[in-house]
Coordinates of N, CA and C in Angstrom, one line a residue:
M1 N 34.7 -35.5 -54.3 CA 33.6 -36.4 -53.9 C 32.7 -35.7 -52.8
K2 N 33.4 -35.0 -52.0 CA 32.6 -34.4 -50.9 C 31.6 -33.4 -51.4
K3 N 32.0 -32.6 -52.5 CA 31.0 -31.6 -53.0 C 29.9 -32.3 -53.7
W4 N 30.3 -33.4 -54.5 CA 29.2 -34.2 -55.2 C 28.2 -34.8 -54.2
G5 N 28.7 -35.3 -53.1 CA 27.8 -35.9 -52.1 C 26.8 -34.9 -51.5
W6 N 27.3 -33.7 -51.2 CA 26.3 -32.7 -50.7 C 25.3 -32.3 -51.8
A7 N 25.7 -32.2 -53.0 CA 24.8 -31.8 -54.1 C 23.7 -32.9 -54.3
T8 N 24.2 -34.1 -54.2 CA 23.2 -35.3 -54.3 C 22.2 -35.3 -53.2
F9 N 22.7 -35.0 -52.0 CA 21.9 -35.0 -50.8 C 20.8 -33.9 -50.9
A10 N 21.3 -32.7 -51.4 CA 20.3 -31.6 -51.5 C 19.2 -31.9 -52.6
A11 N 19.6 -32.6 -53.7 CA 18.7 -32.9 -54.7 C 17.6 -33.9 -54.2
I12 N 18.1 -34.9 -53.4 CA 17.2 -35.9 -52.9 C 16.2 -35.3 -51.9
L13 N 16.8 -34.4 -51.0 CA 15.9 -33.7 -50.1 C 14.8 -32.9 -50.7
C14 N 15.2 -32.2 -51.8 CA 14.2 -31.4 -52.6 C 13.1 -32.3 -53.2
M15 N 13.5 -33.4 -53.7 CA 12.5 -34.4 -54.3 C 11.5 -34.9 -53.2
V16 N 12.1 -35.2 -52.1 CA 11.2 -35.7 -51.0 C 10.2 -34.6 -50.6
T17 N 10.7 -33.4 -50.5 CA 9.8 -32.3 -50.1 C 8.7 -32.1 -51.0
V18 N 9.0 -32.1 -52.3 CA 8.0 -32.0 -53.4 C 6.9 -33.1 -53.3
L19 N 7.4 -34.3 -53.2 CA 6.5 -35.5 -53.2 C 5.6 -35.4 -51.9
T20 N 6.2 -35.0 -50.8 CA 5.4 -34.9 -49.6 C 4.3 -33.9 -49.7
A21 N 4.6 -32.7 -50.3 CA 3.6 -31.7 -50.5 C 2.5 -32.1 -51.4
C22 N 2.8 -33.0 -52.4 CA 1.8 -33.4 -53.4 C 0.9 -34.6 -52.8
G23 N 1.3 -35.1 -51.7 CA 0.6 -36.3 -51.2 C -0.7 -35.9 -50.5
P24 N -1.6 -36.9 -50.1 CA -2.8 -36.6 -49.5 C -2.6 -35.9 -48.1
K25 N -3.5 -35.0 -47.8 CA -3.5 -34.3 -46.5 C -4.5 -34.9 -45.6
Q26 N -4.2 -35.0 -44.3 CA -5.1 -35.5 -43.3 C -5.9 -34.3 -42.8
G27 N -7.2 -34.5 -42.4 CA -8.0 -33.4 -41.8 C -8.4 -32.4 -42.8
S28 N -8.5 -32.7 -44.1 CA -8.8 -31.7 -45.1 C -10.3 -31.6 -45.3
G29 N -11.1 -32.4 -44.6 CA -12.5 -32.3 -44.8 C -13.0 -33.4 -45.8
S30 N -12.2 -34.2 -46.3 CA -12.6 -35.2 -47.3 C -13.3 -36.3 -46.5
N31 N -14.3 -36.9 -47.1 CA -15.0 -38.0 -46.5 C -14.6 -39.4 -47.0
S32 N -13.4 -39.4 -47.6 CA -12.8 -40.7 -48.1 C -12.1 -41.4 -47.0
S33 N -12.3 -42.7 -46.9 CA -11.7 -43.5 -45.8 C -10.3 -44.0 -46.3
P34 N -9.4 -44.4 -45.4 CA -8.1 -44.9 -45.8 C -8.1 -46.1 -46.7
N35 N -9.3 -46.8 -46.7 CA -9.4 -48.0 -47.5 C -9.9 -47.7 -48.9
G36 N -10.1 -46.4 -49.2 CA -10.6 -46.1 -50.5 C -12.1 -45.9 -50.7
G37 N -12.8 -46.3 -49.6 CA -14.3 -46.1 -49.6 C -14.7 -44.8 -49.1
E38 N -16.0 -44.6 -49.0 CA -16.6 -43.4 -48.5 C -16.9 -43.5 -47.0
Q39 N -16.4 -42.6 -46.2 CA -16.7 -42.6 -44.8 C -17.9 -41.7 -44.5
P40 N -19.0 -42.2 -44.0 CA -20.2 -41.3 -43.8 C -19.9 -40.1 -42.9
V41 N -20.4 -39.0 -43.2 CA -20.2 -37.8 -42.3 C -21.6 -37.2 -42.1
G42 N -21.8 -36.4 -41.1 CA -23.1 -35.8 -40.9 C -23.3 -35.4 -39.5
I43 N -24.6 -35.4 -39.0 CA -25.0 -35.0 -37.7 C -25.3 -36.3 -36.9
L44 N -24.6 -36.5 -35.8 CA -24.7 -37.8 -35.1 C -25.9 -37.7 -34.1
H45 N -26.3 -36.5 -33.7 CA -27.4 -36.4 -32.7 C -28.0 -35.1 -32.8
G46 N -29.1 -35.0 -33.6 CA -29.8 -33.7 -33.8 C -31.3 -33.9 -34.1
E47 N -31.9 -32.8 -34.3 CA -33.4 -32.9 -34.6 C -33.7 -32.5 -36.0
V48 N -34.8 -33.1 -36.5 CA -35.4 -32.6 -37.8 C -36.1 -31.3 -37.4
I49 N -35.7 -30.2 -38.0 CA -36.2 -28.9 -37.7 C -37.3 -28.5 -38.7
R50 N -37.1 -28.9 -40.0 CA -38.0 -28.5 -41.0 C -38.0 -29.6 -42.1
K51 N -39.1 -29.8 -42.7 CA -39.2 -30.8 -43.8 C -40.1 -30.3 -44.9
T52 N -39.6 -30.6 -46.2 CA -40.4 -30.5 -47.3 C -40.5 -31.9 -47.9
E53 N -40.9 -32.0 -49.1 CA -41.1 -33.3 -49.7 C -39.8 -34.1 -49.8
N54 N -38.7 -33.4 -50.2 CA -37.4 -34.2 -50.3 C -36.3 -33.4 -49.7
N55 N -36.5 -32.4 -48.8 CA -35.5 -31.6 -48.2 C -35.7 -31.5 -46.7
W56 N -34.8 -32.0 -45.9 CA -34.9 -32.0 -44.5 C -33.8 -31.2 -43.9
L57 N -34.1 -30.2 -43.0 CA -33.2 -29.4 -42.3 C -33.0 -30.1 -40.9
I58 N -31.7 -30.5 -40.6 CA -31.4 -31.2 -39.4 C -30.3 -30.3 -38.7
T59 N -30.5 -30.1 -37.4 CA -29.6 -29.2 -36.7 C -29.2 -29.9 -35.3
A60 N -28.1 -29.4 -34.8 CA -27.6 -29.9 -33.5 C -26.9 -28.7 -32.8
Y61 N -27.3 -28.6 -31.5 CA -26.6 -27.5 -30.7 C -25.3 -28.1 -30.1
I62 N -24.2 -27.5 -30.3 CA -22.9 -28.0 -29.8 C -22.3 -26.9 -29.0
E63 N -21.8 -27.3 -27.8 CA -21.1 -26.4 -26.9 C -19.8 -27.1 -26.4
K64 N -18.7 -26.6 -26.8 CA -17.4 -27.3 -26.5 C -16.4 -26.2 -26.2
N65 N -15.7 -26.4 -25.0 CA -14.6 -25.5 -24.6 C -15.1 -24.0 -24.6
G66 N -16.3 -23.8 -24.2 CA -16.8 -22.5 -24.1 C -17.4 -21.9 -25.4
N67 N -17.2 -22.6 -26.5 CA -17.7 -22.2 -27.8 C -19.0 -22.8 -28.1
K68 N -19.9 -22.0 -28.7 CA -21.3 -22.4 -29.0 C -21.5 -22.4 -30.5
H69 N -22.2 -23.4 -31.0 CA -22.3 -23.5 -32.4 C -23.6 -24.3 -32.7
I70 N -24.3 -24.0 -33.8 CA -25.4 -24.8 -34.3 C -24.9 -25.4 -35.6
E71 N -24.8 -26.7 -35.6 CA -24.5 -27.4 -36.8 C -25.8 -27.6 -37.6
A72 N -25.8 -27.1 -38.8 CA -27.1 -27.2 -39.6 C -26.8 -27.7 -41.0
I73 N -27.5 -28.8 -41.3 CA -27.3 -29.3 -42.7 C -28.6 -29.6 -43.3
S74 N -28.8 -29.1 -44.5 CA -30.0 -29.4 -45.3 C -29.8 -30.6 -46.1
Y75 N -30.5 -31.7 -45.8 CA -30.3 -33.0 -46.5 C -31.4 -33.2 -47.6
T76 N -30.9 -33.6 -48.8 CA -31.8 -34.1 -49.8 C -32.1 -35.5 -49.5
V77 N -33.4 -35.9 -49.4 CA -33.8 -37.3 -49.1 C -34.4 -37.8 -50.4
N78 N -33.8 -38.9 -50.9 CA -34.3 -39.4 -52.2 C -34.6 -40.9 -52.0
E79 N -34.8 -41.6 -53.1 CA -35.2 -43.0 -53.1 C -34.0 -43.9 -52.6
Q80 N -32.8 -43.4 -52.7 CA -31.6 -44.1 -52.3 C -31.3 -43.9 -50.8
T81 N -32.0 -43.0 -50.1 CA -31.8 -42.7 -48.7 C -32.4 -43.8 -47.9
V82 N -31.6 -44.4 -47.0 CA -32.1 -45.4 -46.1 C -32.7 -44.8 -44.9
L83 N -33.9 -45.1 -44.5 CA -34.6 -44.6 -43.4 C -34.9 -45.7 -42.4
Q84 N -34.4 -45.6 -41.2 CA -34.6 -46.7 -40.3 C -34.5 -46.2 -38.8
T85 N -34.9 -47.1 -37.9 CA -34.8 -46.8 -36.5 C -33.4 -47.3 -36.0
S86 N -33.0 -47.0 -34.8 CA -31.7 -47.5 -34.3 C -31.7 -49.0 -34.2
A87 N -32.9 -49.6 -34.1 CA -32.9 -51.1 -34.1 C -32.9 -51.7 -35.4
G88 N -32.8 -50.9 -36.5 CA -32.8 -51.4 -37.8 C -34.1 -51.6 -38.5
K89 N -35.2 -51.1 -37.9 CA -36.5 -51.3 -38.5 C -36.7 -50.2 -39.6
A90 N -37.1 -50.6 -40.8 CA -37.3 -49.6 -41.9 C -38.4 -48.6 -41.5
Q91 N -38.2 -47.4 -42.0 CA -39.2 -46.3 -41.8 C -39.5 -45.6 -43.1
T92 N -40.7 -45.0 -43.2 CA -41.0 -44.2 -44.3 C -40.8 -42.7 -43.9
A93 N -40.7 -41.9 -44.9 CA -40.5 -40.5 -44.7 C -41.6 -39.9 -43.8
D94 N -42.8 -40.4 -44.0 CA -44.0 -39.9 -43.2 C -43.9 -40.2 -41.8
Q95 N -43.1 -41.3 -41.4 CA -43.0 -41.8 -40.1 C -42.0 -41.0 -39.3
I96 N -41.2 -40.2 -40.0 CA -40.1 -39.4 -39.3 C -40.6 -37.9 -39.4
G97 N -41.1 -37.4 -38.3 CA -41.7 -36.1 -38.3 C -40.7 -35.0 -37.8
V98 N -41.1 -33.8 -38.0 CA -40.4 -32.7 -37.4 C -40.3 -32.9 -35.9
G99 N -39.1 -32.6 -35.4 CA -38.9 -32.8 -33.9 C -38.3 -34.2 -33.6
S100 N -38.2 -35.1 -34.6 CA -37.6 -36.4 -34.3 C -36.1 -36.2 -34.0
L101 N -35.6 -37.0 -33.1 CA -34.2 -37.1 -32.8 C -33.6 -38.1 -33.7
V102 N -32.6 -37.7 -34.4 CA -32.0 -38.5 -35.5 C -30.5 -38.5 -35.6
E103 N -30.0 -39.5 -36.2 CA -28.6 -39.4 -36.7 C -28.7 -39.4 -38.2
A104 N -28.0 -38.4 -38.9 CA -28.0 -38.3 -40.3 C -26.6 -38.5 -40.9
Q105 N -26.6 -39.3 -41.9 CA -25.3 -39.6 -42.6 C -25.3 -39.3 -44.1
S106 N -24.1 -39.0 -44.6 CA -24.0 -38.7 -46.0 C -22.6 -39.1 -46.5
T107 N -22.6 -39.7 -47.7 CA -21.4 -40.1 -48.4 C -21.2 -39.2 -49.6
S108 N -22.0 -38.2 -49.7 CA -21.9 -37.2 -50.9 C -21.1 -36.0 -50.5
P109 N -20.6 -35.2 -51.4 CA -19.9 -34.0 -51.1 C -20.9 -33.0 -50.4
I110 N -20.3 -32.2 -49.5 CA -21.1 -31.3 -48.7 C -20.8 -29.9 -49.2
L111 N -21.9 -29.2 -49.6 CA -21.7 -27.8 -50.1 C -21.6 -26.9 -48.9
E112 N -20.4 -26.2 -48.8 CA -20.1 -25.3 -47.7 C -20.9 -24.0 -47.7
S113 N -22.1 -24.1 -47.3 CA -22.9 -22.9 -47.1 C -23.5 -22.9 -45.7
Y114 N -24.4 -22.1 -45.4 CA -25.0 -22.2 -44.0 C -26.5 -22.0 -44.2
P115 N -27.3 -23.0 -43.9 CA -26.9 -24.4 -43.6 C -26.1 -25.0 -44.8
S116 N -25.3 -26.0 -44.4 CA -24.6 -26.8 -45.4 C -25.7 -27.6 -46.2
Q117 N -25.3 -28.1 -47.3 CA -26.2 -28.9 -48.2 C -25.6 -30.2 -48.7
T118 N -26.3 -31.3 -48.6 CA -25.8 -32.6 -49.1 C -26.9 -33.5 -49.3
V119 N -26.6 -34.7 -49.8 CA -27.6 -35.8 -50.0 C -27.5 -36.8 -48.9
A120 N -28.6 -37.1 -48.2 CA -28.6 -38.1 -47.1 C -28.4 -39.5 -47.6
S121 N -27.5 -40.3 -47.1 CA -27.4 -41.7 -47.5 C -28.2 -42.5 -46.5
K122 N -28.2 -42.0 -45.2 CA -29.0 -42.8 -44.2 C -29.4 -41.8 -43.1
I123 N -30.7 -42.0 -42.6 CA -31.2 -41.3 -41.5 C -31.7 -42.3 -40.5
I124 N -31.2 -42.2 -39.3 CA -31.6 -43.2 -38.2 C -32.4 -42.5 -37.2
V125 N -33.5 -42.9 -36.8 CA -34.3 -42.4 -35.8 C -33.8 -42.9 -34.4
L126 N -33.4 -42.1 -33.6 CA -32.8 -42.5 -32.3 C -33.9 -42.7 -31.3
E127 N -33.7 -43.6 -30.4 CA -34.7 -44.0 -29.4 C -34.9 -42.9 -28.4
E128 N -36.1 -42.6 -28.0 CA -36.4 -41.6 -27.0 C -36.4 -42.3 -25.6
D129 N -36.4 -41.4 -24.6 CA -36.5 -41.9 -23.2 C -37.8 -42.7 -23.1
G130 N -37.8 -43.9 -22.6 CA -39.0 -44.8 -22.5 C -39.7 -44.5 -21.2
N131 N -39.2 -43.6 -20.3 CA -39.9 -43.4 -19.0 C -40.9 -42.3 -19.0
I132 N -41.6 -42.1 -20.1 CA -42.6 -41.1 -20.2 C -43.9 -41.7 -19.6
P133 N -44.5 -41.0 -18.6 CA -45.7 -41.6 -18.0 C -46.8 -41.7 -19.0
E134 N -47.7 -42.7 -18.8 CA -48.8 -42.9 -19.7 C -49.7 -41.7 -19.7
G135 N -50.1 -41.4 -20.9 CA -51.0 -40.2 -21.1 C -50.2 -38.9 -21.4
M136 N -48.9 -39.0 -21.3 CA -48.1 -37.8 -21.6 C -47.4 -37.9 -23.0
I137 N -47.2 -36.8 -23.6 CA -46.7 -36.8 -25.0 C -45.2 -37.0 -25.0
K138 N -44.8 -37.7 -26.0 CA -43.3 -38.0 -26.1 C -42.6 -36.8 -26.7
R139 N -41.3 -36.9 -26.6 CA -40.3 -35.8 -26.9 C -40.5 -35.2 -28.3
A140 N -40.6 -36.1 -29.3 CA -40.6 -35.6 -30.7 C -41.8 -34.7 -30.9
A141 N -43.0 -35.1 -30.4 CA -44.2 -34.2 -30.6 C -44.1 -32.9 -29.9
V142 N -43.4 -33.0 -28.7 CA -43.2 -31.8 -27.9 C -42.3 -30.8 -28.6
V143 N -41.2 -31.3 -29.1 CA -40.2 -30.5 -29.8 C -40.9 -29.9 -31.0
Q144 N -41.7 -30.6 -31.7 CA -42.4 -30.1 -32.9 C -43.2 -28.9 -32.5
A145 N -43.9 -29.0 -31.4 CA -44.8 -27.9 -31.0 C -44.0 -26.7 -30.6
A146 N -42.8 -27.0 -29.9 CA -42.0 -25.8 -29.4 C -41.4 -25.1 -30.6
L147 N -41.1 -25.8 -31.7 CA -40.5 -25.2 -32.8 C -41.4 -24.2 -33.5
E148 N -42.7 -24.2 -33.2 CA -43.6 -23.2 -33.7 C -43.4 -21.8 -33.1
A149 N -42.6 -21.7 -32.1 CA -42.4 -20.4 -31.4 C -41.8 -19.5 -32.4
P150 N -42.2 -18.2 -32.4 CA -41.8 -17.2 -33.4 C -40.2 -17.1 -33.4
S151 N -39.7 -16.9 -34.6 CA -38.3 -16.8 -34.8 C -37.9 -15.3 -34.9
P152 N -36.8 -14.8 -34.4 CA -36.4 -13.4 -34.6 C -36.0 -13.2 -36.1
E153 N -36.2 -11.9 -36.5 CA -35.8 -11.6 -37.8 C -34.3 -11.8 -38.1
G154 N -34.0 -12.4 -39.2 CA -32.6 -12.7 -39.5 C -32.1 -14.1 -39.0
N155 N -33.0 -14.8 -38.4 CA -32.7 -16.2 -37.9 C -32.3 -17.1 -39.1
M156 N -31.2 -17.8 -39.0 CA -30.7 -18.6 -40.1 C -30.9 -20.1 -39.7
A157 N -30.9 -20.4 -38.4 CA -31.1 -21.8 -38.0 C -31.5 -21.8 -36.6
R158 N -32.2 -22.9 -36.2 CA -32.7 -23.1 -34.8 C -32.3 -24.5 -34.4
A159 N -31.9 -24.6 -33.1 CA -31.6 -26.0 -32.6 C -32.1 -26.1 -31.2
V160 N -32.3 -27.4 -30.8 CA -32.8 -27.7 -29.5 C -31.6 -27.9 -28.6
K161 N -31.5 -27.1 -27.5 CA -30.4 -27.2 -26.5 C -30.7 -28.3 -25.5
S162 N -32.0 -28.3 -25.1 CA -32.4 -29.4 -24.1 C -33.9 -29.5 -24.2
A163 N -34.4 -30.7 -23.7 CA -35.8 -30.9 -23.6 C -36.0 -31.8 -22.3
A164 N -36.8 -31.3 -21.4 CA -37.0 -32.0 -20.1 C -38.4 -32.0 -19.7
L165 N -38.9 -33.2 -19.1 CA -40.2 -33.3 -18.7 C -40.3 -33.2 -17.2
D166 N -41.2 -32.4 -16.7 CA -41.6 -32.3 -15.3 C -42.9 -33.0 -15.1
S167 N -42.9 -34.3 -14.9 CA -44.2 -35.0 -14.9 C -45.1 -34.6 -13.7
A168 N -44.5 -34.1 -12.6 CA -45.4 -33.6 -11.5 C -46.3 -32.4 -11.9
S169 N -45.7 -31.5 -12.7 CA -46.5 -30.3 -13.2 C -47.1 -30.6 -14.5
G170 N -46.7 -31.7 -15.2 CA -47.3 -31.9 -16.5 C -46.8 -31.0 -17.6
R171 N -45.5 -30.5 -17.4 CA -44.9 -29.6 -18.4 C -43.6 -30.1 -19.0
W172 N -43.5 -29.9 -20.3 CA -42.2 -30.1 -20.9 C -41.6 -28.7 -21.0
S173 N -40.3 -28.6 -20.8 CA -39.5 -27.4 -21.0 C -38.5 -27.7 -22.1
V174 N -38.7 -27.0 -23.2 CA -37.8 -27.1 -24.4 C -37.0 -25.8 -24.6
E175 N -35.7 -26.0 -24.4 CA -34.8 -24.8 -24.6 C -34.3 -24.7 -26.0
L176 N -34.5 -23.6 -26.7 CA -34.2 -23.4 -28.1 C -33.1 -22.4 -28.2
V177 N -32.3 -22.5 -29.2 CA -31.3 -21.5 -29.6 C -31.4 -21.2 -31.0
D178 N -31.3 -19.9 -31.3 CA -31.4 -19.4 -32.7 C -30.0 -18.9 -33.1
Y179 N -29.7 -19.1 -34.4 CA -28.5 -18.5 -35.0 C -28.8 -17.3 -35.8
P180 N -28.2 -16.2 -35.6 CA -26.9 -16.0 -34.9 C -27.0 -15.5 -33.4
D181 N -28.2 -15.5 -32.8 CA -28.4 -15.1 -31.4 C -28.1 -16.2 -30.5
M182 N -26.8 -16.7 -30.5 CA -26.4 -17.9 -29.7 C -26.5 -17.6 -28.2
D183 N -26.3 -16.4 -27.8 CA -26.3 -16.1 -26.4 C -27.7 -15.7 -25.8
K184 N -28.7 -16.0 -26.6 CA -30.1 -15.7 -26.1 C -31.0 -16.9 -26.2
P185 N -30.6 -18.0 -25.5 CA -31.5 -19.2 -25.5 C -32.8 -18.9 -24.8
F186 N -33.9 -19.5 -25.2 CA -35.2 -19.3 -24.6 C -35.9 -20.6 -24.4
V187 N -36.8 -20.6 -23.4 CA -37.5 -21.9 -23.0 C -38.9 -21.8 -23.4
V188 N -39.4 -22.8 -24.1 CA -40.8 -22.9 -24.4 C -41.4 -24.0 -23.6
Q189 N -42.5 -23.7 -22.9 CA -43.2 -24.6 -22.1 C -44.4 -25.3 -22.9
V190 N -44.4 -26.6 -22.8 CA -45.4 -27.3 -23.6 C -46.2 -28.2 -22.6
D191 N -47.5 -28.2 -22.7 CA -48.4 -29.1 -21.9 C -48.1 -30.5 -22.3
A192 N -47.7 -31.3 -21.3 CA -47.4 -32.7 -21.6 C -48.5 -33.6 -21.9
R193 N -49.7 -33.1 -21.8 CA -50.9 -34.0 -22.1 C -51.6 -33.5 -23.4
T194 N -51.6 -32.2 -23.7 CA -52.2 -31.7 -24.9 C -51.3 -31.4 -26.0
G195 N -50.0 -31.2 -25.7 CA -49.0 -30.8 -26.7 C -49.1 -29.3 -27.1
K196 N -49.8 -28.5 -26.4 CA -50.0 -27.1 -26.7 C -49.0 -26.3 -25.9
M197 N -48.5 -25.2 -26.5 CA -47.6 -24.3 -25.8 C -48.3 -23.6 -24.6
M198 N -47.6 -23.4 -23.5 CA -48.1 -22.8 -22.3 C -47.4 -21.6 -21.9
E199 N -48.0 -20.8 -21.0 CA -47.3 -19.7 -20.4 C -46.2 -20.2 -19.5
P200 N -45.1 -19.5 -19.4 CA -44.0 -19.9 -18.5 C -44.6 -20.2 -17.1
A201 N -44.1 -21.2 -16.4 CA -44.5 -21.5 -15.0 C -44.1 -20.4 -14.1
P202 N -45.0 -20.1 -13.1 CA -44.6 -19.0 -12.2 C -43.4 -19.3 -11.4
A203 N -42.6 -18.3 -11.1 CA -41.4 -18.5 -10.3 C -41.7 -18.9 -8.9
K204 N -40.9 -19.8 -8.4 CA -41.1 -20.3 -7.0 C -40.6 -19.2 -6.0
P205 N -41.4 -19.1 -4.9 CA -41.0 -18.0 -3.9 C -39.7 -18.4 -3.2

């Protein structure tokens, strides 16, 4: 009986191991939710870098634990894509320009390329800072102007690291990062009243 017991135990243990290996794995990159539905994935806080009729490149600069990365996803925008503001107001594609700060969601498979590719299920325009002095250009238009700065050869993606307004000097400073030159961020100065790129401000003595 003792030998039969050990043999039975070994067989059961083997079956459990096989069943566990065949079960679903967590953290595998799937966008399925535990309830069987689709869990949206995408860029939570990024900028529209480039637009064609139905293809939008959206990127986000990410720095965590000393590691730098540009998350870049090329979204197909079609008739099923929901376009809205963070307050829920419907938007048209023409109302969301290059430079807009957005959240982009997808419930479709993501093609693992760089940039990644998928179909957008929803794009939400995020609210900008409302403390922009009257007569000065808002962030989206400034970022759009800054993105016109020349890109180095071999550039695969560009992201906005920061954008700050100095209302006293009437200048926006937009810090951009190109991939793969992640360690070479550069600042573009934009006139806060005309939206045109400016020469860098002189260094303070």
